[in-house]
PDB file of C-alpha atoms in Angstrom:
ATOM      1  CA  MET A   9     -32.584 -12.137  37.497  1.00  0.00           C
ATOM      2  CA  ILE A  10     -29.618 -11.362  39.760  1.00  0.00           C
ATOM      3  CA  LEU A  11     -26.458 -13.338  39.076  1.00  0.00           C
ATOM      4  CA  THR A  12     -25.067 -14.825  42.298  1.00  0.00           C
ATOM      5  CA  LYS A  13     -21.384 -15.269  43.047  1.00  0.00           C
ATOM      6  CA  ALA A  14     -21.705 -19.048  42.893  1.00  0.00           C
ATOM      7  CA  GLN A  15     -23.365 -18.866  39.468  1.00  0.00           C
ATOM      8  CA  TYR A  16     -20.691 -16.520  38.163  1.00  0.00           C
ATOM      9  CA  GLU A  17     -17.875 -18.761  39.393  1.00  0.00           C
ATOM     10  CA  GLU A  18     -19.529 -21.820  37.837  1.00  0.00           C
ATOM     11  CA  ILE A  19     -19.714 -20.064  34.464  1.00  0.00           C
ATOM     12  CA  ALA A  20     -16.147 -18.758  34.793  1.00  0.00           C
ATOM     13  CA  GLN A  21     -14.858 -22.233  35.630  1.00  0.00           C
ATOM     14  CA  CYS A  22     -16.597 -23.648  32.561  1.00  0.00           C
ATOM     15  CA  LEU A  23     -14.841 -21.068  30.393  1.00  0.00           C
ATOM     16  CA  VAL A  24     -11.393 -22.379  31.369  1.00  0.00           C
ATOM     17  CA  SER A  25     -11.724 -25.337  29.018  1.00  0.00           C
ATOM     18  CA  VAL A  26     -13.348 -23.714  25.976  1.00  0.00           C
ATOM     19  CA  PRO A  27     -11.730 -21.715  23.120  1.00  0.00           C
ATOM     20  CA  PRO A  28     -12.829 -18.097  22.500  1.00  0.00           C
ATOM     21  CA  THR A  29     -15.167 -18.828  19.601  1.00  0.00           C
ATOM     22  CA  ARG A  30     -18.834 -18.214  18.820  1.00  0.00           C
ATOM     23  CA  GLN A  31     -19.333 -21.984  18.863  1.00  0.00           C
ATOM     24  CA  SER A  32     -18.182 -21.984  22.490  1.00  0.00           C
ATOM     25  CA  LEU A  33     -20.749 -19.298  23.305  1.00  0.00           C
ATOM     26  CA  ARG A  34     -23.495 -21.479  21.841  1.00  0.00           C
ATOM     27  CA  LYS A  35     -22.361 -24.390  24.017  1.00  0.00           C
ATOM     28  CA  LEU A  36     -22.272 -22.074  27.024  1.00  0.00           C
ATOM     29  CA  LYS A  37     -25.860 -21.017  26.357  1.00  0.00           C
ATOM     30  CA  GLN A  38     -26.937 -24.664  26.155  1.00  0.00           C
ATOM     31  CA  ARG A  39     -25.284 -25.419  29.500  1.00  0.00           C
ATOM     32  CA  PHE A  40     -26.694 -22.326  31.251  1.00  0.00           C
ATOM     33  CA  PRO A  41     -30.105 -21.795  29.607  1.00  0.00           C
ATOM     34  CA  SER A  42     -31.390 -19.644  32.491  1.00  0.00           C
ATOM     35  CA  GLN A  43     -28.816 -16.918  31.739  1.00  0.00           C
ATOM     36  CA  SER A  44     -29.240 -14.517  28.830  1.00  0.00           C
ATOM     37  CA  GLN A  45     -26.791 -14.711  25.958  1.00  0.00           C
ATOM     38  CA  ALA A  46     -25.779 -11.098  26.612  1.00  0.00           C
ATOM     39  CA  THR A  47     -24.849 -11.883  30.227  1.00  0.00           C
ATOM     40  CA  LEU A  48     -22.867 -14.953  29.170  1.00  0.00           C
ATOM     41  CA  LEU A  49     -21.064 -12.912  26.527  1.00  0.00           C
ATOM     42  CA  SER A  50     -20.143 -10.279  29.097  1.00  0.00           C
ATOM     43  CA  ILE A  51     -18.695 -12.876  31.491  1.00  0.00           C
ATOM     44  CA  PHE A  52     -17.024 -14.727  28.625  1.00  0.00           C
ATOM     45  CA  SER A  53     -15.339 -11.560  27.383  1.00  0.00           C
ATOM     46  CA  GLN A  54     -14.113 -10.369  30.772  1.00  0.00           C
ATOM     47  CA  GLU A  55     -12.697 -13.760  31.723  1.00  0.00           C
ATOM     48  CA  TYR A  56     -11.006 -14.103  28.338  1.00  0.00           C
ATOM     49  CA  GLN A  57      -9.495 -10.630  28.553  1.00  0.00           C
ATOM     50  CA  LYS A  58      -8.037 -11.533  31.958  1.00  0.00           C
ATOM     51  CA  HIS A  59      -6.465 -14.590  30.340  1.00  0.00           C
ATOM     52  CA  ILE A  60      -5.027 -12.543  27.452  1.00  0.00           C
ATOM     53  CA  LYS A  61      -3.463 -10.038  29.843  1.00  0.00           C
ATOM     54  CA  ARG A  62      -1.833 -12.874  31.813  1.00  0.00           C
ATOM     55  CA  THR A  63      -0.369 -14.565  28.722  1.00  0.00           C
ATOM     56  CA  HIS A  64       0.286 -11.568  26.460  1.00  0.00           C
ATOM     57  CA  ALA A  65       4.035 -11.353  27.093  1.00  0.00           C
ATOM     58  CA  LYS A  66       4.865 -14.943  26.121  1.00  0.00           C
ATOM     59  CA  HIS A  67       3.297 -14.492  22.673  1.00  0.00           C
ATOM     60  CA  HIS A  68       5.455 -11.441  21.908  1.00  0.00           C
ATOM     61  CA  THR A  69       8.923 -12.799  22.539  1.00  0.00           C
ATOM     62  CA  PRO A  70      11.136 -12.838  19.399  1.00  0.00           C
ATOM     63  CA  GLU A  71      11.240 -16.632  19.545  1.00  0.00           C
ATOM     64  CA  ALA A  72       7.452 -16.968  19.734  1.00  0.00           C
ATOM     65  CA  ILE A  73       6.865 -14.461  16.913  1.00  0.00           C
ATOM     66  CA  GLU A  74       9.324 -16.215  14.605  1.00  0.00           C
ATOM     67  CA  SER A  75       7.856 -19.604  15.479  1.00  0.00           C
ATOM     68  CA  TYR A  76       4.300 -18.436  14.702  1.00  0.00           C
ATOM     69  CA  TYR A  77       5.426 -16.846  11.443  1.00  0.00           C
ATOM     70  CA  GLN A  78       7.195 -19.971  10.232  1.00  0.00           C
ATOM     71  CA  ARG A  79       4.187 -22.106  11.142  1.00  0.00           C
ATOM     72  CA  TYR A  80       1.975 -19.697   9.222  1.00  0.00           C
ATOM     73  CA  LEU A  81       4.242 -19.883   6.147  1.00  0.00           C
ATOM     74  CA  ASN A  82       4.327 -23.682   6.277  1.00  0.00           C
ATOM     75  CA  GLY A  83       0.542 -23.843   6.643  1.00  0.00           C
ATOM     76  CA  VAL A  84      -0.337 -21.543   3.756  1.00  0.00           C
ATOM     77  CA  GLY A  85       2.343 -23.224   1.660  1.00  0.00           C
ATOM     78  CA  LYS A  86       0.366 -26.454   1.917  1.00  0.00           C
ATOM     79  CA  ASN A  87      -3.110 -24.901   1.594  1.00  0.00           C
ATOM     80  CA  GLY A  88      -3.505 -21.149   1.314  1.00  0.00           C
ATOM     81  CA  ALA A  89      -7.307 -21.346   1.503  1.00  0.00           C
ATOM     82  CA  ALA A  90      -7.346 -23.122   4.869  1.00  0.00           C
ATOM     83  CA  PRO A  91      -7.867 -20.975   8.007  1.00  0.00           C
ATOM     84  CA  VAL A  92      -4.224 -21.444   9.032  1.00  0.00           C
ATOM     85  CA  LEU A  93      -3.917 -18.294  11.114  1.00  0.00           C
ATOM     86  CA  LEU A  94      -7.246 -18.804  12.891  1.00  0.00           C
ATOM     87  CA  GLU A  95      -6.404 -22.397  13.768  1.00  0.00           C
ATOM     88  CA  LEU A  96      -2.950 -21.345  14.986  1.00  0.00           C
ATOM     89  CA  ALA A  97      -4.508 -18.725  17.274  1.00  0.00           C
ATOM     90  CA  ASN A  98      -6.958 -21.246  18.724  1.00  0.00           C
ATOM     91  CA  GLU A  99      -4.189 -23.826  19.158  1.00  0.00           C
ATOM     92  CA  VAL A 100      -1.963 -21.513  21.217  1.00  0.00           C
ATOM     93  CA  ASP A 101      -4.997 -20.006  22.999  1.00  0.00           C
ATOM     94  CA  TYR A 102      -4.536 -16.438  21.792  1.00  0.00           C
ATOM     95  CA  ALA A 103      -7.042 -13.970  20.367  1.00  0.00           C
ATOM     96  CA  PRO A 104      -7.280 -14.391  16.555  1.00  0.00           C
ATOM     97  CA  SER A 105      -7.154 -10.631  15.901  1.00  0.00           C
ATOM     98  CA  LEU A 106      -4.053 -10.247  18.067  1.00  0.00           C
ATOM     99  CA  MET A 107      -2.410 -13.196  16.321  1.00  0.00           C
ATOM    100  CA  ALA A 108      -3.231 -11.588  12.973  1.00  0.00           C
ATOM    101  CA  ARG A 109      -1.495  -8.410  14.138  1.00  0.00           C
ATOM    102  CA  ILE A 110       1.637 -10.356  15.124  1.00  0.00           C
ATOM    103  CA  ILE A 111       1.880 -12.096  11.751  1.00  0.00           C
ATOM    104  CA  LEU A 112       1.056  -8.950   9.781  1.00  0.00           C
ATOM    105  CA  GLU A 113       3.760  -6.954  11.578  1.00  0.00           C
ATOM    106  CA  ARG A 114       6.296  -9.730  10.987  1.00  0.00           C
ATOM    107  CA  PHE A 115       5.323  -9.955   7.294  1.00  0.00           C
ATOM    108  CA  LEU A 116       5.722  -6.214   6.760  1.00  0.00           C
ATOM    109  CA  GLN A 117       9.056  -6.162   8.582  1.00  0.00           C
ATOM    110  CA  GLY A 118      10.372  -8.684   6.054  1.00  0.00           C
ATOM    111  CA  HIS A 119       9.003  -6.824   3.033  1.00  0.00           C
ATOM    112  CA  GLU A 120       9.474  -3.171   3.958  1.00  0.00           C
ATOM    113  CA  GLN A 121      12.697  -1.216   4.368  1.00  0.00           C
ATOM    114  CA  THR A 122      11.376   0.585   7.451  1.00  0.00           C
ATOM    115  CA  PRO A 123       9.347  -0.896  10.345  1.00  0.00           C
ATOM    116  CA  PRO A 124       5.588  -0.436   9.805  1.00  0.00           C
ATOM    117  CA  SER A 125       3.908   2.260  11.873  1.00  0.00           C
ATOM    118  CA  LYS A 126       1.056   1.497  14.247  1.00  0.00           C
ATOM    119  CA  SER A 127      -1.353   3.530  12.116  1.00  0.00           C
ATOM    120  CA  VAL A 128      -0.478   1.477   9.027  1.00  0.00           C
ATOM    121  CA  ILE A 129      -1.027  -1.791  10.898  1.00  0.00           C
ATOM    122  CA  ASN A 130      -4.369  -0.592  12.288  1.00  0.00           C
ATOM    123  CA  SER A 131      -5.506   0.545   8.848  1.00  0.00           C
ATOM    124  CA  MET A 132      -4.696  -2.842   7.312  1.00  0.00           C
ATOM    125  CA  LEU A 133      -6.495  -4.676  10.095  1.00  0.00           C
ATOM    126  CA  ARG A 134      -9.588  -2.529   9.569  1.00  0.00           C
ATOM    127  CA  ASP A 135      -9.389  -3.074   5.807  1.00  0.00           C
ATOM    128  CA  PRO A 136      -7.432  -6.269   4.954  1.00  0.00           C
ATOM    129  CA  SER A 137      -7.685  -5.460   1.230  1.00  0.00           C
ATOM    130  CA  GLN A 138      -4.804  -3.013   1.836  1.00  0.00           C
ATOM    131  CA  ILE A 139      -2.470  -5.901   2.706  1.00  0.00           C
ATOM    132  CA  PRO A 140      -0.152  -6.423  -0.300  1.00  0.00           C
ATOM    133  CA  ASP A 141      -0.298 -10.234  -0.011  1.00  0.00           C
ATOM    134  CA  GLY A 142      -3.668 -11.685  -0.991  1.00  0.00           C
ATOM    135  CA  VAL A 143      -3.281 -14.913   0.992  1.00  0.00           C
ATOM    136  CA  LEU A 144      -2.360 -13.045   4.184  1.00  0.00           C
ATOM    137  CA  ALA A 145      -5.215 -10.589   3.603  1.00  0.00           C
ATOM    138  CA  ASN A 146      -7.672 -13.500   3.548  1.00  0.00           C
ATOM    139  CA  GLN A 147      -6.109 -15.057   6.652  1.00  0.00           C
ATOM    140  CA  VAL A 148      -6.328 -11.757   8.553  1.00  0.00           C
ATOM    141  CA  TYR A 149      -9.935 -11.295   7.458  1.00  0.00           C
ATOM    142  CA  GLN A 150     -10.858 -14.743   8.797  1.00  0.00           C
ATOM    143  CA  CYS A 151      -9.290 -13.879  12.148  1.00  0.00           C
ATOM    144  CA  ILE A 152     -11.105 -10.539  12.397  1.00  0.00           C
ATOM    145  CA  VAL A 153     -14.600 -11.878  11.658  1.00  0.00           C
ATOM    146  CA  ASN A 154     -14.167 -14.891  13.958  1.00  0.00           C
ATOM    147  CA  ASP A 155     -12.868 -12.964  16.986  1.00  0.00           C
ATOM    148  CA  CYS A 156     -15.674 -12.133  19.418  1.00  0.00           C
ATOM    149  CA  CYS A 157     -13.530 -10.286  21.979  1.00  0.00           C
ATOM    150  CA  TYR A 158     -10.859  -8.292  20.117  1.00  0.00           C
ATOM    151  CA  GLY A 159     -10.281  -6.582  16.793  1.00  0.00           C
ATOM    152  CA  PRO A 160     -11.757  -3.765  14.681  1.00  0.00           C
ATOM    153  CA  LEU A 161     -15.104  -5.518  14.187  1.00  0.00           C
ATOM    154  CA  VAL A 162     -15.648  -5.822  17.943  1.00  0.00           C
ATOM    155  CA  ASP A 163     -14.518  -2.208  18.381  1.00  0.00           C
ATOM    156  CA  CYS A 164     -17.169  -1.073  15.885  1.00  0.00           C
ATOM    157  CA  ILE A 165     -19.871  -2.999  17.721  1.00  0.00           C
ATOM    158  CA  LYS A 166     -18.806  -1.523  21.068  1.00  0.00           C
ATOM    159  CA  HIS A 167     -18.779   1.962  19.598  1.00  0.00           C
ATOM    160  CA  ALA A 168     -22.278   1.502  18.151  1.00  0.00           C
ATOM    161  CA  ILE A 169     -23.637   0.249  21.477  1.00  0.00           C
ATOM    162  CA  GLY A 170     -21.924   3.110  23.289  1.00  0.00           C
ATOM    163  CA  TYR A 171     -23.499   5.669  20.961  1.00  0.00           C
ATOM    164  CA  GLU A 172     -26.903   4.040  21.354  1.00  0.00           C
ATOM    165  CA  HIS A 173     -26.713   4.356  25.133  1.00  0.00           C
ATOM    166  CA  GLU A 174     -25.408   7.913  24.849  1.00  0.00           C
ATOM    167  CA  VAL A 175     -28.617   8.765  22.961  1.00  0.00           C
ATOM    168  CA  LEU A 176     -30.617   6.904  25.607  1.00  0.00           C
ATOM    169  CA  LEU A 177     -28.966   8.871  28.406  1.00  0.00           C
ATOM    170  CA  ARG A 178     -29.563  12.185  26.614  1.00  0.00           C
ATOM    171  CA  ASP A 179     -33.258  11.329  26.192  1.00  0.00           C
ATOM    172  CA  LEU A 180     -33.538  10.529  29.907  1.00  0.00           C
ATOM    173  CA  LEU A 181     -31.861  13.788  30.895  1.00  0.00           C
ATOM    174  CA  LEU A 182     -34.224  15.753  28.674  1.00  0.00           C
ATOM    175  CA  LYS A 183     -37.233  13.809  29.947  1.00  0.00           C
ATOM    176  CA  LYS A 184     -36.292  14.627  33.563  1.00  0.00           C
ATOM    177  CA  ASN A 185     -35.707  18.294  32.671  1.00  0.00           C
ATOM    178  CA  LEU A 186     -32.130  18.196  33.969  1.00  0.00           C
ATOM    179  CA  SER A 187     -29.759  20.902  32.813  1.00  0.00           C
ATOM    180  CA  PHE A 188     -26.542  19.547  31.246  1.00  0.00           C
ATOM    181  CA  LEU A 189     -23.668  20.251  28.868  1.00  0.00           C
ATOM    182  CA  ASP A 190     -22.730  17.744  26.166  1.00  0.00           C
ATOM    183  CA  GLU A 191     -19.298  16.994  24.656  1.00  0.00           C
ATOM    184  CA  ASP A 192     -19.516  19.606  21.896  1.00  0.00           C
ATOM    185  CA  GLN A 193     -20.500  22.323  24.342  1.00  0.00           C
ATOM    186  CA  LEU A 194     -17.663  21.345  26.688  1.00  0.00           C
ATOM    187  CA  ARG A 195     -15.114  21.493  23.865  1.00  0.00           C
ATOM    188  CA  ALA A 196     -16.391  24.918  22.848  1.00  0.00           C
ATOM    189  CA  LYS A 197     -15.857  26.101  26.439  1.00  0.00           C
ATOM    190  CA  GLY A 198     -12.280  24.801  26.385  1.00  0.00           C
ATOM    191  CA  TYR A 199     -12.636  21.821  28.749  1.00  0.00           C
ATOM    192  CA  ASP A 200      -9.669  19.434  28.583  1.00  0.00           C
ATOM    193  CA  LYS A 201     -11.881  16.517  29.649  1.00  0.00           C
ATOM    194  CA  THR A 202     -15.178  16.037  27.853  1.00  0.00           C
ATOM    195  CA  PRO A 203     -17.461  13.294  29.220  1.00  0.00           C
ATOM    196  CA  ASP A 204     -20.686  12.623  27.361  1.00  0.00           C
ATOM    197  CA  PHE A 205     -22.611  14.922  29.684  1.00  0.00           C
ATOM    198  CA  ILE A 206     -21.942  17.091  32.729  1.00  0.00           C
ATOM    199  CA  LEU A 207     -24.871  18.014  34.941  1.00  0.00           C
ATOM    200  CA  GLN A 208     -25.060  21.727  35.683  1.00  0.00           C
ATOM    201  CA  VAL A 209     -27.064  21.080  38.850  1.00  0.00           C
ATOM    202  CA  PRO A 210     -25.686  18.412  41.279  1.00  0.00           C
ATOM    203  CA  VAL A 211     -27.606  15.143  41.562  1.00  0.00           C
ATOM    204  CA  GLY A 212     -26.804  12.664  44.344  1.00  0.00           C
ATOM    205  CA  LEU A 213     -26.580   8.948  43.554  1.00  0.00           C
ATOM    206  CA  ASP A 214     -26.418   6.361  46.316  1.00  0.00           C
ATOM    207  CA  GLN A 215     -26.072   2.932  44.771  1.00  0.00           C
ATOM    208  CA  ALA A 216     -23.552   0.181  45.455  1.00  0.00           C
ATOM    209  CA  TRP A 217     -22.123  -1.603  42.475  1.00  0.00           C
ATOM    210  CA  SER A 218     -19.424  -4.006  41.493  1.00  0.00           C
ATOM    211  CA  SER A 219     -17.882  -5.062  38.226  1.00  0.00           C
ATOM    212  CA  ILE A 220     -18.817  -8.597  37.263  1.00  0.00           C
ATOM    213  CA  GLY A 221     -16.595 -11.078  39.036  1.00  0.00           C
ATOM    214  CA  MET A 222     -15.036  -8.662  41.531  1.00  0.00           C
ATOM    215  CA  ASP A 223     -15.946  -8.409  45.202  1.00  0.00           C
ATOM    216  CA  LEU A 224     -15.696  -4.643  45.184  1.00  0.00           C
ATOM    217  CA  SER A 225     -18.373  -2.034  45.710  1.00  0.00           C
ATOM    218  CA  ARG A 226     -18.406   1.728  45.505  1.00  0.00           C
ATOM    219  CA  ASN A 227     -20.686   4.632  46.221  1.00  0.00           C
ATOM    220  CA  TRP A 228     -20.920   7.030  43.278  1.00  0.00           C
ATOM    221  CA  THR A 229     -21.780  10.645  43.943  1.00  0.00           C
ATOM    222  CA  ALA A 230     -22.308  12.572  40.717  1.00  0.00           C
ATOM    223  CA  THR A 231     -21.991  16.339  40.877  1.00  0.00           C
ATOM    224  CA  GLY A 232     -22.140  19.037  38.267  1.00  0.00           C
ATOM    225  CA  LYS A 233     -18.362  18.849  37.756  1.00  0.00           C
ATOM    226  CA  GLU A 234     -17.143  15.388  38.644  1.00  0.00           C
ATOM    227  CA  ALA A 235     -17.967  11.894  39.876  1.00  0.00           C
ATOM    228  CA  SER A 236     -16.216  10.759  43.063  1.00  0.00           C
ATOM    229  CA  CYS A 237     -15.774   7.226  44.312  1.00  0.00           C
ATOM    230  CA  SER A 238     -15.801   6.059  47.950  1.00  0.00           C
ATOM    231  CA  LYS A 239     -16.783   3.052  50.046  1.00  0.00           C
ATOM    232  CA  PRO A 240     -20.557   2.666  50.416  1.00  0.00           C
ATOM    233  CA  ARG A 241     -22.221   3.392  53.727  1.00  0.00           C
ATOM    234  CA  SER A 242     -25.273   1.246  53.087  1.00  0.00           C
ATOM    235  CA  PRO A 243     -25.203  -1.198  50.155  1.00  0.00           C
ATOM    236  CA  GLN A 244     -28.395  -1.170  48.141  1.00  0.00           C
ATOM    237  CA  THR A 245     -27.923  -4.444  46.259  1.00  0.00           C
ATOM    238  CA  SER A 246     -28.253  -7.963  47.570  1.00  0.00           C
ATOM    239  CA  SER A 247     -25.427  -9.256  45.384  1.00  0.00           C
ATOM    240  CA  PRO A 248     -22.128  -7.685  44.312  1.00  0.00           C
ATOM    241  CA  TYR A 249     -22.822  -9.061  40.841  1.00  0.00           C
ATOM    242  CA  ALA A 250     -26.110  -7.215  40.329  1.00  0.00           C
ATOM    243  CA  ILE A 251     -24.325  -4.821  37.980  1.00  0.00           C
ATOM    244  CA  ALA A 252     -24.543  -7.596  35.365  1.00  0.00           C
ATOM    245  CA  GLN A 253     -28.181  -6.698  34.991  1.00  0.00           C
ATOM    246  CA  LEU A 254     -27.358  -3.062  34.227  1.00  0.00           C
ATOM    247  CA  ASP A 255     -25.187  -3.637  31.176  1.00  0.00           C
ATOM    248  CA  PRO A 256     -24.859  -7.222  29.934  1.00  0.00           C
ATOM    249  CA  GLU A 257     -24.205  -5.985  26.390  1.00  0.00           C
ATOM    250  CA  ASP A 258     -20.723  -4.567  26.930  1.00  0.00           C
ATOM    251  CA  PRO A 259     -18.104  -7.068  25.724  1.00  0.00           C
ATOM    252  CA  GLY A 260     -15.188  -5.238  27.332  1.00  0.00           C
ATOM    253  CA  ARG A 261     -13.999  -2.889  29.987  1.00  0.00           C
ATOM    254  CA  GLU A 262     -11.473  -0.096  30.008  1.00  0.00           C
ATOM    255  CA  ALA A 263      -8.060  -0.919  31.483  1.00  0.00           C
ATOM    256  CA  GLY A 264      -7.691   0.040  35.123  1.00  0.00           C
ATOM    257  CA  SER A 265     -11.399   0.574  35.665  1.00  0.00           C
ATOM    258  CA  ASN A 266     -13.665  -1.430  37.988  1.00  0.00           C
ATOM    259  CA  VAL A 267     -16.742  -0.577  35.940  1.00  0.00           C
ATOM    260  CA  THR A 268     -17.211  -0.708  32.198  1.00  0.00           C
ATOM    261  CA  PHE A 269     -17.893   2.348  30.069  1.00  0.00           C
ATOM    262  CA  LEU A 270     -21.451   1.275  29.289  1.00  0.00           C
ATOM    263  CA  GLN A 271     -22.137   0.065  32.827  1.00  0.00           C
ATOM    264  CA  TYR A 272     -21.480   3.554  34.143  1.00  0.00           C
ATOM    265  CA  LYS A 273     -23.794   5.061  31.520  1.00  0.00           C
ATOM    266  CA  LEU A 274     -26.597   2.673  32.353  1.00  0.00           C
ATOM    267  CA  LEU A 275     -25.999   3.124  36.085  1.00  0.00           C
ATOM    268  CA  ALA A 276     -26.631   6.832  35.579  1.00  0.00           C
ATOM    269  CA  ALA A 277     -29.654   6.103  33.408  1.00  0.00           C
ATOM    270  CA  SER A 278     -31.019   3.717  36.034  1.00  0.00           C
ATOM    271  CA  ALA A 279     -30.624   6.352  38.718  1.00  0.00           C
ATOM    272  CA  LEU A 280     -32.561   8.855  36.606  1.00  0.00           C
ATOM    273  CA  ASN A 281     -35.375   6.356  36.196  1.00  0.00           C
ATOM    274  CA  LEU A 282     -35.622   6.058  39.976  1.00  0.00           C
ATOM    275  CA  ARG A 283     -36.137   9.794  40.433  1.00  0.00           C
TER     276      ARG A 283
END
C-alpha cells in the first residue's frame, strides 16, 4: 500500500498532540488501522526528531539545565522510586534519553573535580549500573527503556536491523552473481571510505525516491566506485512517499541526508530484485 501525501500529513498532524511514548504509538495504530505499525513508527520517529532539532537549544541553556536538575532533586526527595525524570521529560516535551543525559552530566559536574568526558557519559547511559548514585541510575534506566526514538537501546535496535539488511543485500548480490568488495576487503586495500559493498562492475539504477514527508526526488546511479545523485528524468513512482514501503523499519535518519541508511540499502536490494 502506497502512502499518499494527504495520509502522511494527517498522521503527522495527529502526532503534534501526543507525547513520544509507546502508548501513543498504540493509540496511533488504533486511529490508523490501515497503516502498518512499522510505517507509523517511521513517521512518528521522523516527525519527533524534527521537533527535537527545533527545540534542542532551549533545553540546554544554563537556566533550563539548573531548573531541570532542581526539579529532579525535589522529585526524588519526595519519592525516589517514582519515574521523576521520565515524567519531567514528557512534561517539557523532550526525549527521555536526552533528558537523562542532561541530568547525568549536571550530577557528575557537582560530584567530580573535572567535567565528565563524553565517553564516560555514553558508557553510563549504556550501563546505568556504573552511575555512582543508585536513585539516579534507576531514573536513567527508566528513561532509556521508555524512549522509542533516542538512546542506546534504540541505537542497538537500529544497528541490529542495519546488520540484518546488510546480510540480505550480500545474499542478493551473491544470488545475482555480481562482483563486489565488502568493507573488510576495502580496508585491506587502504580505502578511506568503506561502504558495505562496492560493485566492481557498474550497474545502472533508475528509480525516483523521496524521504518520507519530503517533496524531493532523486535519480540514483550506482557505479563501481560511487553513487551520484541528480534530478530524475522520468519518475517511476506514483507518489513521492512510496519510499515508505521500502524501509518502514528504520526509526531514524542520518543528519543531512534525504534518505535513511536502511532505505538506501533496501532501495539497492529492490533494484537487484528487478533485474
